[in-house]
Backbone as JSON Lines, residues from 0, in Angstrom:
{"i":0,"aa":"X","n":[0.82,-1.19,0.0],"ca":[0.0,0.0,0.0],"c":[0.87,1.27,0.0]}
{"i":1,"aa":"X","n":[2.0,1.2,0.69],"ca":[2.88,2.36,0.74],"c":[3.31,2.76,-0.67]}
{"i":2,"aa":"X","n":[3.65,1.76,-1.49],"ca":[4.06,2.07,-2.86],"c":[2.91,2.7,-3.65]}
{"i":3,"aa":"X","n":[1.68,2.22,-3.44],"ca":[0.53,2.81,-4.12],"c":[0.32,4.26,-3.69]}
{"i":4,"aa":"X","n":[0.51,4.55,-2.41],"ca":[0.38,5.93,-1.93],"c":[1.48,6.82,-2.52]}
{"i":5,"aa":"X","n":[2.67,6.26,-2.65],"ca":[3.77,7.03,-3.27],"c":[3.45,7.34,-4.72]}
{"i":6,"aa":"X","n":[2.91,6.35,-5.43],"ca":[2.54,6.57,-6.83],"c":[1.45,7.65,-6.93]}
{"i":7,"aa":"X","n":[0.5,7.59,-6.01],"ca":[-0.56,8.61,-6.0],"c":[0.05,9.99,-5.81]}
{"i":8,"aa":"X","n":[0.96,10.12,-4.84],"ca":[1.58,11.43,-4.58],"c":[2.36,11.9,-5.81]}
{"i":9,"aa":"X","n":[3.04,10.97,-6.48],"ca":[3.8,11.35,-7.68],"c":[2.9,11.92,-8.76]}
{"i":10,"aa":"X","n":[1.62,11.57,-8.75],"ca":[0.7,12.07,-9.77],"c":[0.41,13.55,-9.62]}
{"i":11,"aa":"X","n":[0.6,14.1,-8.41],"ca":[0.31,15.52,-8.21],"c":[1.43,16.27,-7.5]}
{"i":12,"aa":"X","n":[2.23,15.6,-6.67],"ca":[3.39,16.18,-5.97],"c":[3.05,17.44,-5.16]}
{"i":13,"aa":"X","n":[1.88,17.44,-4.53],"ca":[1.53,18.57,-3.66],"c":[2.5,18.57,-2.47]}
{"i":14,"aa":"X","n":[3.11,19.74,-2.16],"ca":[4.11,19.78,-1.09],"c":[3.55,19.61,0.32]}
{"i":15,"aa":"X","n":[2.23,19.7,0.48],"ca":[1.66,19.65,1.83],"c":[0.69,18.48,2.04]}
{"i":16,"aa":"X","n":[-0.07,18.11,1.03],"ca":[-1.14,17.13,1.2],"c":[-0.94,15.88,0.33]}
{"i":17,"aa":"X","n":[-1.24,14.73,0.92],"ca":[-1.25,13.49,0.16],"c":[-2.53,13.44,-0.68]}
{"i":18,"aa":"X","n":[-3.62,13.96,-0.1],"ca":[-4.91,14.01,-0.79],"c":[-5.4,15.45,-0.86]}
{"i":19,"aa":"X","n":[-4.84,16.25,-1.78],"ca":[-5.24,17.65,-1.89],"c":[-6.57,17.81,-2.62]}
{"i":20,"aa":"X","n":[-7.2,18.93,-2.36],"ca":[-8.44,19.26,-3.05],"c":[-8.1,19.79,-4.43]}
{"i":21,"aa":"X","n":[-8.8,19.34,-5.46],"ca":[-8.56,19.91,-6.78],"c":[-9.23,21.27,-6.93]}
{"i":22,"aa":"X","n":[-10.07,21.63,-5.99],"ca":[-10.78,22.9,-6.07],"c":[-12.06,22.75,-6.86]}
{"i":23,"aa":"X","n":[-12.95,23.7,-6.66],"ca":[-14.24,23.65,-7.36],"c":[-14.05,23.94,-8.84]}
{"i":24,"aa":"X","n":[-14.74,23.18,-9.64],"ca":[-14.75,23.45,-11.08],"c":[-13.44,23.2,-11.79]}
{"i":25,"aa":"X","n":[-12.59,22.33,-11.27],"ca":[-11.28,22.11,-11.9],"c":[-11.43,21.64,-13.34]}
{"i":26,"aa":"X","n":[-12.49,20.93,-13.64],"ca":[-12.66,20.38,-14.99],"c":[-12.9,21.49,-16.03]}
{"i":27,"aa":"X","n":[-13.37,22.65,-15.6],"ca":[-13.65,23.75,-16.53],"c":[-12.41,24.61,-16.77]}
{"i":28,"aa":"X","n":[-11.35,24.36,-16.04],"ca":[-10.16,25.2,-16.13],"c":[-9.2,24.67,-17.18]}
{"i":29,"aa":"X","n":[-8.16,25.43,-17.4],"ca":[-7.14,25.03,-18.37],"c":[-6.11,24.08,-17.77]}
{"i":30,"aa":"X","n":[-6.12,23.91,-16.43],"ca":[-5.18,22.99,-15.77],"c":[-5.75,21.58,-15.74]}
{"i":31,"aa":"X","n":[-4.87,20.62,-15.76],"ca":[-5.3,19.23,-15.59],"c":[-5.63,19.0,-14.12]}
{"i":32,"aa":"X","n":[-6.24,17.87,-13.82],"ca":[-6.55,17.52,-12.43],"c":[-5.26,17.47,-11.62]}
{"i":33,"aa":"X","n":[-4.23,16.84,-12.14],"ca":[-2.95,16.74,-11.43],"c":[-2.35,18.12,-11.17]}
{"i":34,"aa":"X","n":[-2.42,19.01,-12.15],"ca":[-1.89,20.36,-11.97],"c":[-2.68,21.11,-10.91]}
{"i":35,"aa":"X","n":[-3.99,20.98,-10.93],"ca":[-4.83,21.65,-9.94],"c":[-4.5,21.15,-8.54]}
{"i":36,"aa":"X","n":[-4.31,19.84,-8.42],"ca":[-4.01,19.25,-7.12],"c":[-2.61,19.63,-6.64]}
{"i":37,"aa":"X","n":[-1.67,19.77,-7.55],"ca":[-0.31,20.11,-7.14],"c":[-0.23,21.53,-6.56]}
{"i":38,"aa":"X","n":[-1.12,22.4,-6.97],"ca":[-1.13,23.79,-6.49],"c":[-2.14,24.03,-5.37]}
{"i":39,"aa":"X","n":[-2.85,22.99,-4.97],"ca":[-3.9,23.13,-3.97],"c":[-3.34,23.55,-2.61]}
{"i":40,"aa":"X","n":[-4.1,24.37,-1.92],"ca":[-3.72,24.8,-0.57],"c":[-4.66,24.24,0.49]}
{"i":41,"aa":"X","n":[-5.51,23.29,0.08],"ca":[-6.48,22.71,1.01],"c":[-6.53,21.19,0.82]}
{"i":42,"aa":"X","n":[-6.87,20.48,1.88],"ca":[-7.02,19.03,1.74],"c":[-8.33,18.68,1.03]}
{"i":43,"aa":"X","n":[-8.44,17.43,0.61],"ca":[-9.66,16.94,0.0],"c":[-10.84,17.18,0.95]}
{"i":44,"aa":"X","n":[-11.98,17.52,0.43],"ca":[-13.15,17.8,1.26],"c":[-13.69,16.53,1.9]}
{"i":45,"aa":"X","n":[-14.44,16.71,2.97],"ca":[-15.05,15.57,3.66],"c":[-15.96,14.8,2.71]}
{"i":46,"aa":"X","n":[-16.76,15.5,1.94],"ca":[-17.69,14.81,1.03],"c":[-16.92,14.03,-0.05]}
{"i":47,"aa":"X","n":[-15.79,14.55,-0.49],"ca":[-14.98,13.83,-1.49],"c":[-14.39,12.56,-0.89]}
{"i":48,"aa":"X","n":[-13.93,12.64,0.36],"ca":[-13.39,11.46,1.04],"c":[-14.49,10.42,1.2]}
{"i":49,"aa":"X","n":[-15.68,10.86,1.6],"ca":[-16.79,9.92,1.79],"c":[-17.17,9.25,0.47]}
{"i":50,"aa":"X","n":[-17.21,10.01,-0.61],"ca":[-17.54,9.43,-1.91],"c":[-16.46,8.45,-2.36]}
{"i":51,"aa":"X","n":[-15.2,8.81,-2.18],"ca":[-14.11,7.91,-2.56],"c":[-14.2,6.61,-1.76]}
{"i":52,"aa":"X","n":[-14.55,6.71,-0.49],"ca":[-14.68,5.51,0.33],"c":[-15.85,4.65,-0.14]}
{"i":53,"aa":"X","n":[-16.97,5.29,-0.45],"ca":[-18.13,4.53,-0.94],"c":[-17.79,3.77,-2.23]}
{"i":54,"aa":"X","n":[-17.06,4.43,-3.13],"ca":[-16.67,3.78,-4.39],"c":[-15.7,2.63,-4.13]}
{"i":55,"aa":"X","n":[-14.72,2.84,-3.25],"ca":[-13.75,1.79,-2.92],"c":[-14.45,0.64,-2.21]}
{"i":56,"aa":"X","n":[-15.36,0.95,-1.33],"ca":[-16.1,-0.09,-0.6],"c":[-16.93,-0.93,-1.57]}
{"i":57,"aa":"X","n":[-17.55,-0.28,-2.54],"ca":[-18.37,-0.99,-3.52],"c":[-17.53,-1.91,-4.4]}
{"i":58,"aa":"X","n":[-16.27,-1.53,-4.63],"ca":[-15.39,-2.32,-5.49],"c":[-14.64,-3.4,-4.72]}
{"i":59,"aa":"X","n":[-14.87,-3.49,-3.42],"ca":[-14.14,-4.46,-2.6],"c":[-15.11,-5.32,-1.79]}
{"i":60,"aa":"X","n":[-14.53,-6.13,-0.94],"ca":[-15.34,-7.01,-0.09],"c":[-15.52,-6.41,1.31]}
{"i":61,"aa":"X","n":[-15.29,-5.12,1.45],"ca":[-15.43,-4.47,2.75],"c":[-16.9,-4.43,3.14]}
{"i":62,"aa":"X","n":[-17.16,-4.58,4.42],"ca":[-18.52,-4.55,4.96],"c":[-19.28,-3.33,4.43]}
{"i":63,"aa":"X","n":[-20.43,-3.56,3.84],"ca":[-21.19,-2.47,3.22],"c":[-21.75,-1.5,4.25]}
{"i":64,"aa":"X","n":[-21.78,-1.88,5.52],"ca":[-22.27,-0.97,6.56],"c":[-21.17,-0.05,7.08]}
{"i":65,"aa":"X","n":[-19.92,-0.28,6.67],"ca":[-18.83,0.56,7.17],"c":[-18.88,1.95,6.55]}
{"i":66,"aa":"X","n":[-18.34,2.9,7.28],"ca":[-18.33,4.3,6.85],"c":[-16.94,4.89,7.1]}
{"i":67,"aa":"X","n":[-16.73,6.1,6.64],"ca":[-15.46,6.77,6.94],"c":[-15.34,7.0,8.45]}
{"i":68,"aa":"X","n":[-16.47,7.18,9.11],"ca":[-16.43,7.36,10.57],"c":[-15.97,6.07,11.25]}
{"i":69,"aa":"X","n":[-16.39,4.91,10.75],"ca":[-15.93,3.66,11.34],"c":[-14.43,3.47,11.12]}
{"i":70,"aa":"X","n":[-13.89,3.97,10.0],"ca":[-12.44,3.95,9.78],"c":[-11.74,4.83,10.81]}
{"i":71,"aa":"X","n":[-12.3,5.99,11.06],"ca":[-11.74,6.93,12.05],"c":[-11.75,6.29,13.44]}
{"i":72,"aa":"X","n":[-12.86,5.65,13.77],"ca":[-12.99,5.0,15.07],"c":[-12.0,3.84,15.19]}
{"i":73,"aa":"X","n":[-11.84,3.06,14.13],"ca":[-10.88,1.95,14.14],"c":[-9.46,2.47,14.3]}
{"i":74,"aa":"X","n":[-9.14,3.55,13.62],"ca":[-7.82,4.17,13.73],"c":[-7.53,4.55,15.18]}
{"i":75,"aa":"X","n":[-8.49,5.21,15.82],"ca":[-8.31,5.62,17.21],"c":[-8.18,4.4,18.12]}
{"i":76,"aa":"X","n":[-8.96,3.38,17.87],"ca":[-8.91,2.17,18.68],"c":[-7.57,1.47,18.55]}
{"i":77,"aa":"X","n":[-7.06,1.35,17.32],"ca":[-5.75,0.71,17.12],"c":[-4.64,1.51,17.79]}
{"i":78,"aa":"X","n":[-4.7,2.83,17.71],"ca":[-3.7,3.65,18.39],"c":[-3.75,3.41,19.89]}
{"i":79,"aa":"X","n":[-4.96,3.37,20.44],"ca":[-5.13,3.13,21.87],"c":[-4.57,1.77,22.26]}
{"i":80,"aa":"X","n":[-4.84,0.75,21.45],"ca":[-4.35,-0.6,21.73],"c":[-2.83,-0.68,21.66]}
{"i":81,"aa":"X","n":[-2.22,0.19,20.86],"ca":[-0.76,0.2,20.75],"c":[-0.1,1.05,21.83]}
{"i":82,"aa":"X","n":[-0.93,1.61,22.72],"ca":[-0.38,2.35,23.85],"c":[-0.2,3.83,23.63]}
{"i":83,"aa":"X","n":[-0.73,4.36,22.53],"ca":[-0.65,5.8,22.29],"c":[-1.56,6.5,23.3]}
{"i":84,"aa":"X","n":[-1.09,7.59,23.86],"ca":[-1.85,8.28,24.91],"c":[-3.14,8.88,24.35]}
{"i":85,"aa":"X","n":[-4.13,8.97,25.22],"ca":[-5.4,9.59,24.81],"c":[-5.19,11.03,24.37]}
{"i":86,"aa":"X","n":[-4.28,11.73,25.02],"ca":[-4.01,13.13,24.64],"c":[-3.5,13.2,23.2]}
{"i":87,"aa":"X","n":[-2.59,12.29,22.84],"ca":[-2.06,12.28,21.48],"c":[-3.14,11.91,20.47]}
{"i":88,"aa":"X","n":[-3.94,10.9,20.8],"ca":[-5.04,10.5,19.92],"c":[-6.01,11.66,19.74]}
{"i":89,"aa":"X","n":[-6.29,12.36,20.82],"ca":[-7.17,13.52,20.76],"c":[-6.65,14.57,19.78]}
{"i":90,"aa":"X","n":[-5.34,14.8,19.81],"ca":[-4.74,15.76,18.88],"c":[-4.84,15.25,17.44]}
{"i":91,"aa":"X","n":[-4.55,13.97,17.22],"ca":[-4.62,13.39,15.87],"c":[-6.03,13.52,15.29]}
{"i":92,"aa":"X","n":[-7.04,13.34,16.15],"ca":[-8.42,13.39,15.69],"c":[-8.97,14.81,15.61]}
{"i":93,"aa":"X","n":[-8.21,15.77,16.12],"ca":[-8.64,17.16,16.07],"c":[-9.69,17.52,17.09]}
{"i":94,"aa":"X","n":[-9.76,16.76,18.17],"ca":[-10.74,17.07,19.22],"c":[-10.26,18.27,20.04]}
{"i":95,"aa":"X","n":[-11.18,19.16,20.37],"ca":[-10.85,20.31,21.19],"c":[-10.75,19.93,22.66]}
{"i":96,"aa":"X","n":[-11.47,18.9,23.05],"ca":[-11.51,18.47,24.44],"c":[-11.11,17.01,24.55]}
{"i":97,"aa":"X","n":[-10.33,16.69,25.57],"ca":[-9.96,15.31,25.82],"c":[-11.19,14.48,26.18]}
{"i":98,"aa":"X","n":[-12.2,15.13,26.75],"ca":[-13.44,14.43,27.1],"c":[-14.09,13.81,25.86]}
{"i":99,"aa":"X","n":[-13.99,14.48,24.73],"ca":[-14.54,13.96,23.49],"c":[-13.84,12.66,23.1]}
{"i":100,"aa":"X","n":[-12.53,12.62,23.26],"ca":[-11.76,11.44,22.91],"c":[-12.08,10.29,23.85]}
{"i":101,"aa":"X","n":[-12.24,10.58,25.13],"ca":[-12.54,9.54,26.11],"c":[-13.89,8.89,25.78]}
{"i":102,"aa":"X","n":[-14.84,9.69,25.39],"ca":[-16.16,9.16,25.01],"c":[-16.07,8.41,23.68]}
{"i":103,"aa":"X","n":[-15.29,8.94,22.76],"ca":[-15.19,8.39,21.4],"c":[-14.51,7.03,21.4]}
{"i":104,"aa":"X","n":[-13.47,6.88,22.19],"ca":[-12.78,5.6,22.24],"c":[-13.5,4.67,23.19]}
{"i":105,"aa":"X","n":[-13.27,3.39,23.05],"ca":[-13.92,2.43,23.93],"c":[-12.88,1.48,24.5]}
{"i":106,"aa":"X","n":[-13.22,0.84,25.58],"ca":[-12.32,-0.11,26.2],"c":[-12.26,-1.35,25.32]}
{"i":107,"aa":"X","n":[-11.08,-1.65,24.83],"ca":[-10.92,-2.79,23.94],"c":[-10.49,-4.02,24.72]}
{"i":108,"aa":"X","n":[-10.61,-5.16,24.1],"ca":[-10.21,-6.42,24.74],"c":[-8.71,-6.38,25.07]}
{"i":109,"aa":"X","n":[-7.92,-5.81,24.18],"ca":[-6.48,-5.74,24.42],"c":[-6.17,-4.83,25.59]}
{"i":110,"aa":"X","n":[-6.79,-3.63,25.61],"ca":[-6.51,-2.73,26.72],"c":[-7.06,-3.28,28.03]}
{"i":111,"aa":"X","n":[-8.18,-4.01,27.97],"ca":[-8.73,-4.63,29.16],"c":[-7.76,-5.68,29.7]}
{"i":112,"aa":"X","n":[-7.18,-6.49,28.8],"ca":[-6.22,-7.51,29.22],"c":[-4.98,-6.87,29.84]}
{"i":113,"aa":"X","n":[-4.5,-5.77,29.23],"ca":[-3.33,-5.08,29.79],"c":[-3.65,-4.5,31.17]}
{"i":114,"aa":"X","n":[-4.85,-3.97,31.32],"ca":[-5.26,-3.42,32.62],"c":[-5.32,-4.51,33.66]}
{"i":115,"aa":"X","n":[-5.93,-5.64,33.31],"ca":[-6.03,-6.76,34.25],"c":[-4.64,-7.27,34.64]}
{"i":116,"aa":"X","n":[-3.73,-7.34,33.69],"ca":[-2.36,-7.8,33.98],"c":[-1.65,-6.83,34.91]}
{"i":117,"aa":"X","n":[-1.84,-5.53,34.67],"ca":[-1.21,-4.52,35.53],"c":[-1.78,-4.59,36.94]}
{"i":118,"aa":"X","n":[-3.09,-4.75,37.06],"ca":[-3.71,-4.85,38.38],"c":[-3.25,-6.11,39.11]}
{"i":119,"aa":"X","n":[-3.16,-7.22,38.39],"ca":[-2.69,-8.46,39.01],"c":[-1.27,-8.3,39.53]}
{"i":120,"aa":"X","n":[-0.45,-7.61,38.78],"ca":[0.93,-7.36,39.2],"c":[0.97,-6.48,40.45]}
{"i":121,"aa":"X","n":[0.09,-5.48,40.52],"ca":[0.04,-4.6,41.68],"c":[-0.39,-5.34,42.94]}
{"i":122,"aa":"X","n":[-1.28,-6.3,42.78],"ca":[-1.82,-7.02,43.94],"c":[-1.04,-8.27,44.31]}
{"i":123,"aa":"X","n":[0.07,-8.53,43.63],"ca":[0.9,-9.67,44.02],"c":[1.49,-9.43,45.4]}
{"i":124,"aa":"X","n":[1.57,-10.46,46.19],"ca":[2.17,-10.27,47.51],"c":[3.65,-9.93,47.36]}
{"i":125,"aa":"X","n":[4.12,-9.09,48.26],"ca":[5.53,-8.7,48.24],"c":[6.39,-9.88,48.66]}
{"i":126,"aa":"X","n":[7.46,-10.05,47.94],"ca":[8.38,-11.14,48.28],"c":[9.42,-10.6,49.25]}
{"i":127,"aa":"X","n":[9.69,-11.36,50.3],"ca":[10.63,-10.92,51.34],"c":[12.05,-11.21,50.96]}
């Protein structure tokens, strides 16, 4: 997948965004899509990301009930399971309040197992 993302970036070479916005009405302009994207100063719009995901989902075996929000939630959950702090996840997701991240993330089986292991270690009798 990394190579595919590199190829995608090579198609437009935007210095800031991997998925830049081509801007409104790019097809009516004298620039190609790649040229418009290379000069873009904004990321792809939310609606464009959602449409791209719907098209990719339709062309694959991905669960038809999944959404871009479920991808976002999975991303946060995997970060949490890997031990990334809630504060860092909150920043990655663009939440203004850590409370939003705490509500958004859920206790996973992996984090539950780690918690139980840590508690068991705390309650072990002291060895003399």
